[in-house]
Amino acid sequence: MSTTKYIFVTGGVSSSLGKGIIAASLAKLLQARGYKVTIQKLDPYINVDPGTLNPYEHGECYVTDDGAETDLDLGHYERFLNVSTSQANNVTTGKIYQSVIQKERRGEFLGKTVQVIPHITNEIKERVQILGKSGEFDIVITEIGGTVGDIESLPYIEAVRQLKWELGDDNALVIHLTLVPYLKAAGELKTKPTQHSVKTLMESGIRADILVCRTEHHLSDDLRRKLALFCNVQKEAVIESIDASTIYDVPNLMLEEGLDAIVLNKLNLSNTTSPNLDRWNQFLTRHKNPKSTVNIGLIGKYVELQDSYKSILESFIHAGAANEVKVNVISIHSEYINKDNIAEKFSKLNAVLVAPGFGERGIEGKVEAVRYAREQEIPFLGICLGMQMAVIEYARNVLGLKKANSTEMNADTPFPVIDLMEDQKSITNKGGTMRLGAWKCELQKDSLVDSVYGSTHIEERHRHRYEYNNTFRDQLEEAGMKSTGINQETNLVEIVEIPSHPWFVGVQYHPEYKSTVASPHPLFVAFVKAALDHSEK
Ligand code: GLN
């Protein structure tokens, strides 16, 4: 019998209450007490994965080592826990139905009518228990996306009900995250929305064991008692989750509220050791006491929605703390950058990051941003599309190939310096068909990236279709843009740099997916350091 314990996190009243951060914070505390923990996200939408979603719809698409395109909450899980997630950590309704329908086509249901209960719920239960059965984890925390009462979350809630019944109260518990709003006119915190959402959960047969209440004001003793009474939980199980200035404060706030202690208690697990958060708190101290500030421009076309660049923004927080500087990220919309306004727009920048992206919109502004950073010797980091733009800019303005482009933007360019590889040309399906996940890369000795990583073998995560075109490599190298990172098996160029520039690096991969609190990404740390040097000049 499996000894893994399961914790389910549901949400009520409103979306965007931060279930992912609560799950990650609880996981952090349990990990800091010596437990092996992982977190899984169940998303009720019908897309098989968020890879086909526009960032405006759902924020950034996060990528795991094993090439899963996932919800951005998995990024938080990795950043908090410093443990890699995988395909199994993000399940969508699309994945569930795809798998059940494939089984039906193979005849695996032996003539039975295939139904939501039990077939869909069984598939959900299996997906939840895969992580537990791997034997790698003591505790699996499963976050259910959406809000209770949503039509599309019903099968998930039913699966949780069944699992809780099958596993028993010692082995599974439900944490319900709700909102306790403050009514200014009444001068009061209101519990009714929480009562109603707990009631909705009850109608599906689930009693919440713990309530985590998002609030802008502290919960009084009376209010906690009232919530406990009407929501059928112990008073100690009413946990306040007050607004914090940074998500990285939440583990300590949950520790003060005793969330981890009550969880361990209910799951019959030992809580004799107190959590060791030394490293975490060292990071927090550095993060909160910067010695100086740098301005870094983030050049992208999804800048209106900050979630689109979540991992990049978090990587700057980790790298800022490592350098004891505050990174002031100035988002600049690439669509509105041109030759005439760039000097003014970039006048305060100590470094320029050109962001990943897809499609033609905003491309010329990105090329212009690269040109300006290169000519003005401003530290530059190009990520994925940003690296591709750096190659295009160099080809156009240094090699004089004025019409150089990526075939993604112009299929008929005479100088396709960025192009599709042969094996991509025959692919017609969009979902899950990019170059995805971890790929090895060999760094050139004595290059800038070699000194940054302190090793010549690295592995980084990818998510793109187009590649550096090796036909132009000799020309680019001779003109001063060096290829300093190569994937040996495919000979694909993963990194370019310009040694004559103070700090100019373009990477085809996404370093931001691997930066965590415990190990800030070396490339971001070095880039922020370069910005600091620039600001001191
Ligand atoms: N659109 C580019 C490609 O597919 C870059 C993708 C990205 O920036 N993630 O190659």
XYZ file of C-alpha atoms and ligand atoms in Angstrom:
547
model
C 0.000 0.000 0.000
C 1.203 3.454 -0.841
C 2.190 5.619 2.101
C 2.103 8.812 0.086
C -0.132 11.507 1.513
C -2.294 13.649 -0.735
C -3.268 17.266 -0.256
C -5.859 18.848 -2.541
C -6.095 22.592 -2.933
C -9.388 23.953 -4.227
C -10.431 27.562 -4.721
C -13.650 29.411 -4.067
C -15.299 32.831 -4.418
C -12.931 34.214 -7.038
C -10.164 33.210 -9.395
C -6.637 34.634 -9.081
C -6.472 34.156 -5.312
C -3.069 32.548 -5.659
C -3.705 28.833 -5.123
C -0.381 28.164 -6.814
C 1.520 30.324 -4.351
C -0.270 28.782 -1.348
C 0.449 25.282 -2.661
C 4.093 26.192 -3.328
C 4.475 27.832 0.089
C 3.026 24.856 1.923
C 5.247 22.548 -0.114
C 8.252 24.696 0.790
C 7.483 24.414 4.517
C 6.992 20.654 4.320
C 10.194 20.309 2.306
C 12.010 22.467 4.877
C 10.937 19.913 7.493
C 12.562 17.137 5.494
C 9.620 15.775 3.514
C 9.862 15.000 -0.201
C 7.077 16.964 -1.824
C 5.811 17.626 -5.312
C 2.967 19.743 -6.615
C 0.612 18.979 -9.457
C -1.830 21.238 -11.251
C -5.111 20.029 -12.723
C -6.443 22.493 -15.300
C -10.102 22.224 -16.312
C -9.731 23.617 -19.843
C -10.019 21.487 -22.950
C -6.727 22.447 -24.577
C -4.427 19.432 -24.296
C -1.773 21.795 -22.978
C -1.356 25.588 -22.824
C 1.209 25.454 -25.663
C -1.397 26.559 -28.178
C -2.697 29.387 -25.961
C -1.943 33.021 -26.647
C -0.045 34.507 -23.653
C -2.833 37.084 -23.329
C -5.207 34.198 -22.533
C -3.245 32.377 -19.924
C 0.086 34.083 -19.286
C 3.396 32.422 -19.950
C 3.660 28.832 -21.098
C 6.174 27.141 -18.807
C 8.360 24.281 -20.061
C 9.745 21.350 -18.050
C 12.935 19.361 -18.624
C 10.964 16.544 -20.208
C 9.394 18.952 -22.673
C 5.915 19.460 -21.220
C 4.318 22.786 -22.100
C 2.569 23.686 -18.866
C 0.717 26.188 -16.754
C 2.852 28.955 -15.284
C 2.125 27.724 -11.746
C 4.630 24.927 -12.370
C 7.224 27.673 -12.605
C 6.335 28.757 -9.076
C 6.556 25.165 -7.862
C 10.080 24.811 -9.257
C 11.213 28.249 -8.095
C 10.044 27.549 -4.534
C 11.112 23.915 -4.245
C 14.165 23.812 -6.513
C 12.924 20.414 -7.722
C 12.125 19.706 -11.385
C 8.558 18.988 -12.424
C 7.536 16.820 -15.371
C 4.739 15.901 -17.789
C 2.863 14.283 -14.902
C 2.699 17.534 -12.926
C 0.219 19.260 -15.231
C -2.983 17.561 -16.322
C -5.722 19.214 -18.376
C -9.236 18.139 -19.287
C -7.937 17.906 -22.853
C -5.312 15.343 -21.787
C -7.852 13.360 -19.761
C -10.391 13.128 -22.586
C -7.709 12.461 -25.200
C -6.488 9.501 -23.204
C -9.962 8.115 -22.432
C -11.023 8.431 -26.079
C -7.852 6.690 -27.257
C -8.564 3.840 -24.812
C -12.117 3.626 -26.131
C -10.822 3.399 -29.705
C -8.466 0.602 -28.672
C -11.442 -1.241 -27.224
C -10.100 -1.173 -23.693
C -13.516 -0.568 -22.135
C -14.813 -3.915 -23.391
C -18.114 -2.730 -24.791
C -19.064 -0.543 -21.842
C -20.674 2.872 -22.244
C -17.893 5.387 -21.589
C -19.038 8.040 -19.122
C -17.791 10.972 -17.055
C -18.264 8.818 -13.966
C -16.428 6.452 -13.705
C -14.221 6.702 -16.795
C -13.199 10.351 -16.734
C -12.972 10.443 -12.935
C -10.917 7.214 -12.921
C -8.508 8.733 -15.408
C -8.195 11.839 -13.176
C -7.601 9.672 -10.088
C -4.933 7.706 -11.919
C -3.161 10.902 -12.996
C -3.182 12.187 -9.420
C -1.746 8.951 -8.071
C 0.966 8.508 -10.706
C 3.217 10.892 -8.776
C 2.489 9.188 -5.453
C 3.106 5.724 -6.872
C 6.501 6.725 -8.267
C 7.811 6.307 -4.705
C 9.734 9.566 -5.049
C 7.477 11.643 -2.819
C 6.115 11.562 0.718
C 3.482 14.148 -0.073
C 1.746 15.119 -3.322
C -0.063 18.446 -3.385
C -2.652 18.682 -6.153
C -3.985 22.092 -7.072
C -7.334 22.121 -8.845
C -7.553 25.026 -11.273
C -10.677 27.166 -11.479
C -13.265 27.873 -8.799
C -15.649 25.388 -7.157
C -19.049 25.525 -8.752
C -17.625 25.896 -12.270
C -19.225 23.352 -14.591
C -15.855 22.298 -15.962
C -14.302 21.540 -12.555
C -17.045 19.106 -11.528
C -15.311 15.875 -12.602
C -12.164 16.947 -10.735
C -14.103 17.708 -7.565
C -15.843 14.340 -7.838
C -12.479 12.608 -8.310
C -11.189 14.337 -5.171
C -14.284 13.218 -3.246
C -13.717 9.608 -4.283
C -9.991 9.704 -3.583
C -10.523 11.184 -0.145
C -12.981 8.443 0.648
C -10.704 5.710 -0.706
C -7.516 6.975 0.925
C -9.010 7.927 4.270
C -8.735 11.082 6.343
C -5.192 10.263 7.521
C -3.936 10.101 3.965
C -5.744 12.882 2.163
C -6.977 16.319 3.026
C -8.589 19.276 1.321
C -7.481 22.861 1.679
C -9.995 25.373 0.405
C -8.694 28.803 -0.534
C -11.264 31.576 -0.384
C -11.579 35.315 -0.282
C -12.698 37.278 2.769
C -13.478 40.657 1.235
C -13.357 43.947 3.105
C -16.393 46.161 2.578
C -15.195 49.710 2.938
C -18.658 51.199 3.393
C -19.426 48.746 6.206
C -15.868 48.869 7.553
C -15.987 45.087 7.856
C -14.536 41.837 6.609
C -17.275 39.611 5.208
C -17.474 35.839 5.689
C -20.586 35.104 3.632
C -18.831 34.442 0.301
C -16.630 31.896 2.079
C -19.653 30.248 3.719
C -21.281 29.924 0.317
C -18.260 28.496 -1.389
C -17.740 25.942 1.403
C -21.405 25.046 0.967
C -20.895 24.553 -2.772
C -18.022 22.210 -1.975
C -20.247 20.339 0.516
C -22.905 19.864 -2.156
C -20.283 17.883 -4.063
C -19.651 15.789 -0.989
C -16.402 17.398 0.105
C -15.813 18.868 3.529
C -12.854 21.270 3.571
C -10.350 20.362 6.300
C -8.527 23.662 6.227
C -9.620 27.111 5.067
C -7.033 29.524 3.770
C -8.556 32.992 3.620
C -7.143 35.631 1.353
C -7.662 39.007 2.948
C -6.470 42.592 2.923
C -6.947 42.940 6.714
C -6.087 40.664 9.621
C -8.769 38.184 10.680
C -9.876 38.790 14.260
C -10.344 35.960 16.709
C -14.096 36.393 16.512
C -14.122 36.216 12.777
C -11.999 33.053 12.812
C -14.423 31.495 15.274
C -17.367 32.447 13.091
C -15.734 31.017 9.969
C -14.879 27.824 11.833
C -18.418 27.384 13.117
C -20.204 28.052 9.853
C -17.722 26.268 7.643
C -17.367 23.180 9.767
C -13.603 23.378 10.400
C -11.503 23.610 13.564
C -10.649 27.172 14.564
C -6.902 26.465 14.158
C -7.699 25.351 10.634
C -8.789 28.850 9.657
C -5.630 30.244 8.146
C -5.206 33.888 7.279
C -3.431 34.697 4.029
C -2.893 38.426 4.134
C -1.702 40.347 1.058
C 2.095 40.276 0.963
C 4.532 42.630 -0.731
C 6.259 39.676 -2.387
C 5.135 36.113 -3.064
C 8.371 34.978 -1.411
C 7.005 36.158 1.969
C 4.132 33.689 1.825
C 5.965 30.608 3.234
C 6.913 32.566 6.371
C 3.368 33.931 6.678
C 1.971 30.403 6.424
C 4.486 29.211 8.993
C 3.312 31.898 11.423
C -0.277 30.819 10.837
C 0.690 27.198 11.459
C -0.527 25.857 8.119
C 2.216 23.229 7.871
C 1.759 22.113 11.481
C -1.963 21.560 11.098
C -1.460 19.730 7.800
C 1.066 17.344 9.382
C -1.193 16.866 12.344
C -4.188 15.944 10.220
C -2.127 13.599 8.054
C -0.659 11.905 11.092
C 2.863 12.878 10.123
C 5.564 13.877 12.575
C 6.096 17.603 13.064
C 8.795 17.452 15.688
C 11.461 19.193 13.609
C 10.917 22.840 12.795
C 11.365 23.883 9.192
C 14.825 24.996 8.170
C 14.310 28.124 6.087
C 17.821 29.573 6.536
C 18.659 29.671 2.851
C 15.242 30.992 1.939
C 15.510 33.765 4.510
C 19.013 34.697 3.376
C 17.559 35.236 -0.071
C 14.694 37.322 1.374
C 17.101 39.533 3.327
C 19.133 40.232 0.214
C 16.002 40.767 -1.848
C 14.635 43.302 0.622
C 17.857 45.204 1.276
C 19.323 46.084 -2.117
C 22.381 48.331 -2.120
C 21.569 49.927 -5.470
C 19.154 49.854 -8.388
C 19.562 48.998 -12.059
C 17.089 49.654 -14.864
C 16.627 46.800 -17.284
C 14.434 47.159 -20.361
C 12.211 44.191 -21.151
C 11.377 44.476 -24.828
C 8.372 42.397 -25.812
C 4.978 42.499 -27.391
C 2.924 40.992 -24.568
C 4.044 43.570 -21.991
C 0.470 44.638 -21.107
C 0.056 41.334 -19.294
C 2.897 40.840 -16.812
C 2.113 37.119 -16.476
C 3.324 36.660 -20.058
C 6.907 37.036 -18.875
C 6.496 35.543 -15.395
C 9.648 33.428 -15.339
C 11.807 36.261 -16.693
C 10.529 38.660 -14.016
C 11.114 36.086 -11.262
C 14.609 35.321 -12.609
C 15.424 39.018 -12.224
C 14.292 38.870 -8.594
C 16.593 35.889 -7.929
C 19.514 37.472 -9.789
C 18.902 40.854 -8.137
C 19.120 39.269 -4.690
C 22.314 37.468 -5.697
C 23.833 40.833 -6.673
C 22.180 42.740 -3.801
C 20.569 45.100 -6.278
C 17.006 45.991 -7.069
C 16.230 45.225 -10.678
C 13.787 47.783 -11.918
C 12.252 46.133 -14.976
C 11.004 48.682 -17.492
C 8.631 46.993 -19.921
C 8.759 48.493 -23.392
C 6.322 47.495 -26.114
C 8.334 46.478 -29.173
C 5.584 47.576 -31.544
C 6.124 51.205 -30.600
C 9.926 51.318 -30.847
C 11.464 53.017 -33.875
C 14.667 54.792 -34.910
C 13.319 58.178 -33.903
C 12.203 57.398 -30.375
C 14.627 54.700 -29.276
C 17.285 56.995 -27.764
C 14.653 58.580 -25.570
C 12.918 55.295 -24.655
C 16.245 53.640 -23.770
C 17.889 56.654 -22.110
C 17.655 55.268 -18.560
C 18.435 51.634 -19.335
C 21.467 49.840 -17.928
C 20.682 46.672 -19.872
C 18.311 45.412 -22.547
C 16.530 42.049 -22.676
C 14.722 41.168 -25.890
C 11.999 38.698 -24.998
C 10.785 35.451 -26.579
C 7.769 35.567 -28.855
C 5.992 34.310 -31.940
C 4.906 35.908 -35.194
C 5.630 39.125 -37.003
C 4.051 41.766 -34.782
C 6.605 44.012 -33.067
C 9.573 42.413 -34.812
C 11.123 45.541 -36.324
C 11.102 47.227 -32.902
C 12.984 44.280 -31.485
C 15.620 44.483 -34.240
C 15.948 48.196 -33.513
C 16.381 47.456 -29.787
C 19.218 45.040 -30.568
C 20.917 47.571 -32.855
C 20.767 50.274 -30.215
C 22.093 48.028 -27.422
C 24.891 46.765 -29.683
C 25.977 50.199 -30.944
C 25.645 51.942 -27.573
C 27.428 49.084 -25.776
C 24.506 48.478 -23.416
C 24.526 44.945 -21.915
C 22.214 42.765 -24.016
C 20.495 39.440 -23.466
C 18.320 37.974 -26.214
C 16.151 34.996 -25.338
C 14.855 32.667 -28.063
C 13.153 35.082 -30.501
C 15.399 37.747 -28.911
C 18.475 35.752 -29.949
C 17.042 35.281 -33.443
C 16.516 39.049 -33.691
C 20.146 39.610 -32.670
C 21.305 37.388 -35.542
C 19.006 39.184 -37.992
C 20.192 42.595 -36.809
C 23.848 41.595 -37.196
C 23.249 40.189 -40.664
C 21.411 43.320 -41.761
C 23.550 46.042 -40.227
C 27.022 44.502 -40.007
C 27.080 42.043 -42.923
C 24.966 44.421 -45.023
C 22.364 41.756 -45.882
C 19.583 44.342 -45.638
C 16.757 41.897 -46.294
C 17.958 39.272 -43.806
C 15.086 37.789 -41.830
C 13.610 34.692 -40.258
C 11.408 32.610 -42.537
C 8.844 32.777 -39.736
C 8.391 36.475 -40.600
C 9.132 36.404 -44.323
C 9.077 33.068 -46.102
C 10.693 34.599 -49.194
C 13.611 36.442 -47.630
C 16.776 36.149 -49.775
C 18.829 35.785 -46.567
C 17.047 33.350 -44.222
C 19.529 33.648 -41.348
C 16.878 32.027 -39.124
C 15.064 29.135 -40.749
C 13.113 25.931 -40.185
C 15.153 22.744 -39.947
C 14.289 19.952 -42.391
C 12.558 17.836 -39.736
C 10.211 20.727 -38.886
C 9.162 21.378 -42.487
C 6.808 18.397 -42.721
C 5.071 19.124 -39.405
C 1.517 20.435 -39.725
C 0.151 20.045 -36.177
C 0.855 23.032 -33.954
C 0.474 21.411 -30.507
C 3.548 19.893 -28.857
C 5.633 19.853 -32.037
C 8.271 22.513 -31.334
C 11.818 21.759 -30.159
C 10.895 21.307 -26.517
C 12.501 20.566 -23.189
C 16.108 20.063 -22.113
C 18.838 19.914 -24.754
C 22.573 19.599 -24.175
C 24.887 22.392 -25.207
C 28.699 22.553 -25.381
C 30.199 25.936 -24.641
C 33.301 27.270 -26.327
C 36.223 27.513 -23.911
C 37.100 31.043 -22.811
C 33.892 32.496 -24.172
C 31.778 34.849 -22.070
C 29.212 32.106 -21.432
C 31.947 29.696 -20.363
C 32.942 32.130 -17.619
C 29.281 32.741 -16.739
C 28.401 29.057 -16.312
C 31.780 27.954 -15.018
C 31.410 24.751 -17.023
C 31.401 23.879 -20.708
C 28.588 21.303 -20.548
C 25.163 22.722 -19.918
C 21.566 21.648 -20.444
C 18.817 24.187 -21.022
C 15.143 24.132 -21.926
C 13.844 24.996 -25.369
C 10.547 26.019 -26.929
C 10.808 27.123 -30.531
C 10.529 25.942 -34.115
C 13.014 28.114 -35.986
C 16.808 27.863 -35.757
C 20.048 29.669 -36.515
C 20.853 28.870 -40.155
C 24.362 27.385 -40.329
C 24.698 28.485 -43.984
C 25.485 31.973 -42.678
C 27.665 30.879 -39.765
C 31.110 31.536 -41.333
C 30.069 34.982 -42.508
C 28.625 35.939 -39.103
C 31.625 34.567 -37.218
C 34.116 36.419 -39.441
C 32.196 39.639 -38.901
C 32.432 39.224 -35.117
C 29.285 37.411 -33.987
C 30.593 34.170 -32.477
C 28.657 30.964 -31.973
C 29.796 29.958 -28.500
C 27.270 27.244 -27.657
C 26.512 24.277 -29.905
C 24.363 21.178 -29.582
C 26.832 18.499 -30.682
C 24.317 15.936 -31.958
C 22.528 18.323 -34.301
C 25.205 20.993 -34.794
C 22.584 23.604 -33.955
C 23.837 26.965 -32.710
C 22.369 27.636 -29.262
C 24.325 30.744 -28.238
C 25.775 33.774 -30.013
C 27.922 36.490 -28.505
C 29.874 39.535 -29.675
C 33.266 39.521 -27.904
C 34.000 43.135 -28.894
C 30.910 44.295 -26.967
C 31.027 44.595 -23.133
C 28.220 42.033 -22.626
C 26.203 40.725 -25.549
C 24.640 37.271 -25.415
C 21.790 35.676 -27.368
C 20.485 32.258 -26.327
C 18.142 30.059 -28.353
C 16.941 28.405 -25.127
C 15.010 29.775 -22.149
C 17.288 30.216 -19.111
C 14.374 31.770 -17.181
C 12.681 28.372 -16.767
C 15.543 27.107 -14.611
C 16.106 30.003 -12.226
C 15.041 29.262 -8.643
C 15.381 30.926 -5.246
C 17.988 28.360 -4.206
C 19.873 28.559 -7.506
C 19.458 31.797 -9.400
C 20.315 31.300 -13.054
C 23.991 32.151 -13.754
C 23.136 33.938 -16.997
C 20.676 36.248 -15.246
C 23.097 36.786 -12.355
C 25.873 37.782 -14.784
C 23.509 39.922 -16.876
C 22.348 41.875 -13.801
C 26.001 42.255 -12.764
C 26.747 43.676 -16.234
C 23.839 46.110 -15.798
C 25.293 47.106 -12.433
C 28.713 47.738 -14.025
C 26.989 49.807 -16.714
C 25.124 51.867 -14.093
C 28.365 52.600 -12.263
C 30.083 53.907 -15.398
N 9.044 32.207 -32.815
C 10.354 31.691 -32.633
C 10.446 30.227 -33.031
O 9.470 29.531 -33.066
C 10.864 31.917 -31.224
C 10.056 31.216 -30.165
C 10.318 31.730 -28.782
O 10.784 32.860 -28.584
N 10.011 30.941 -27.783
O 11.507 29.732 -33.289
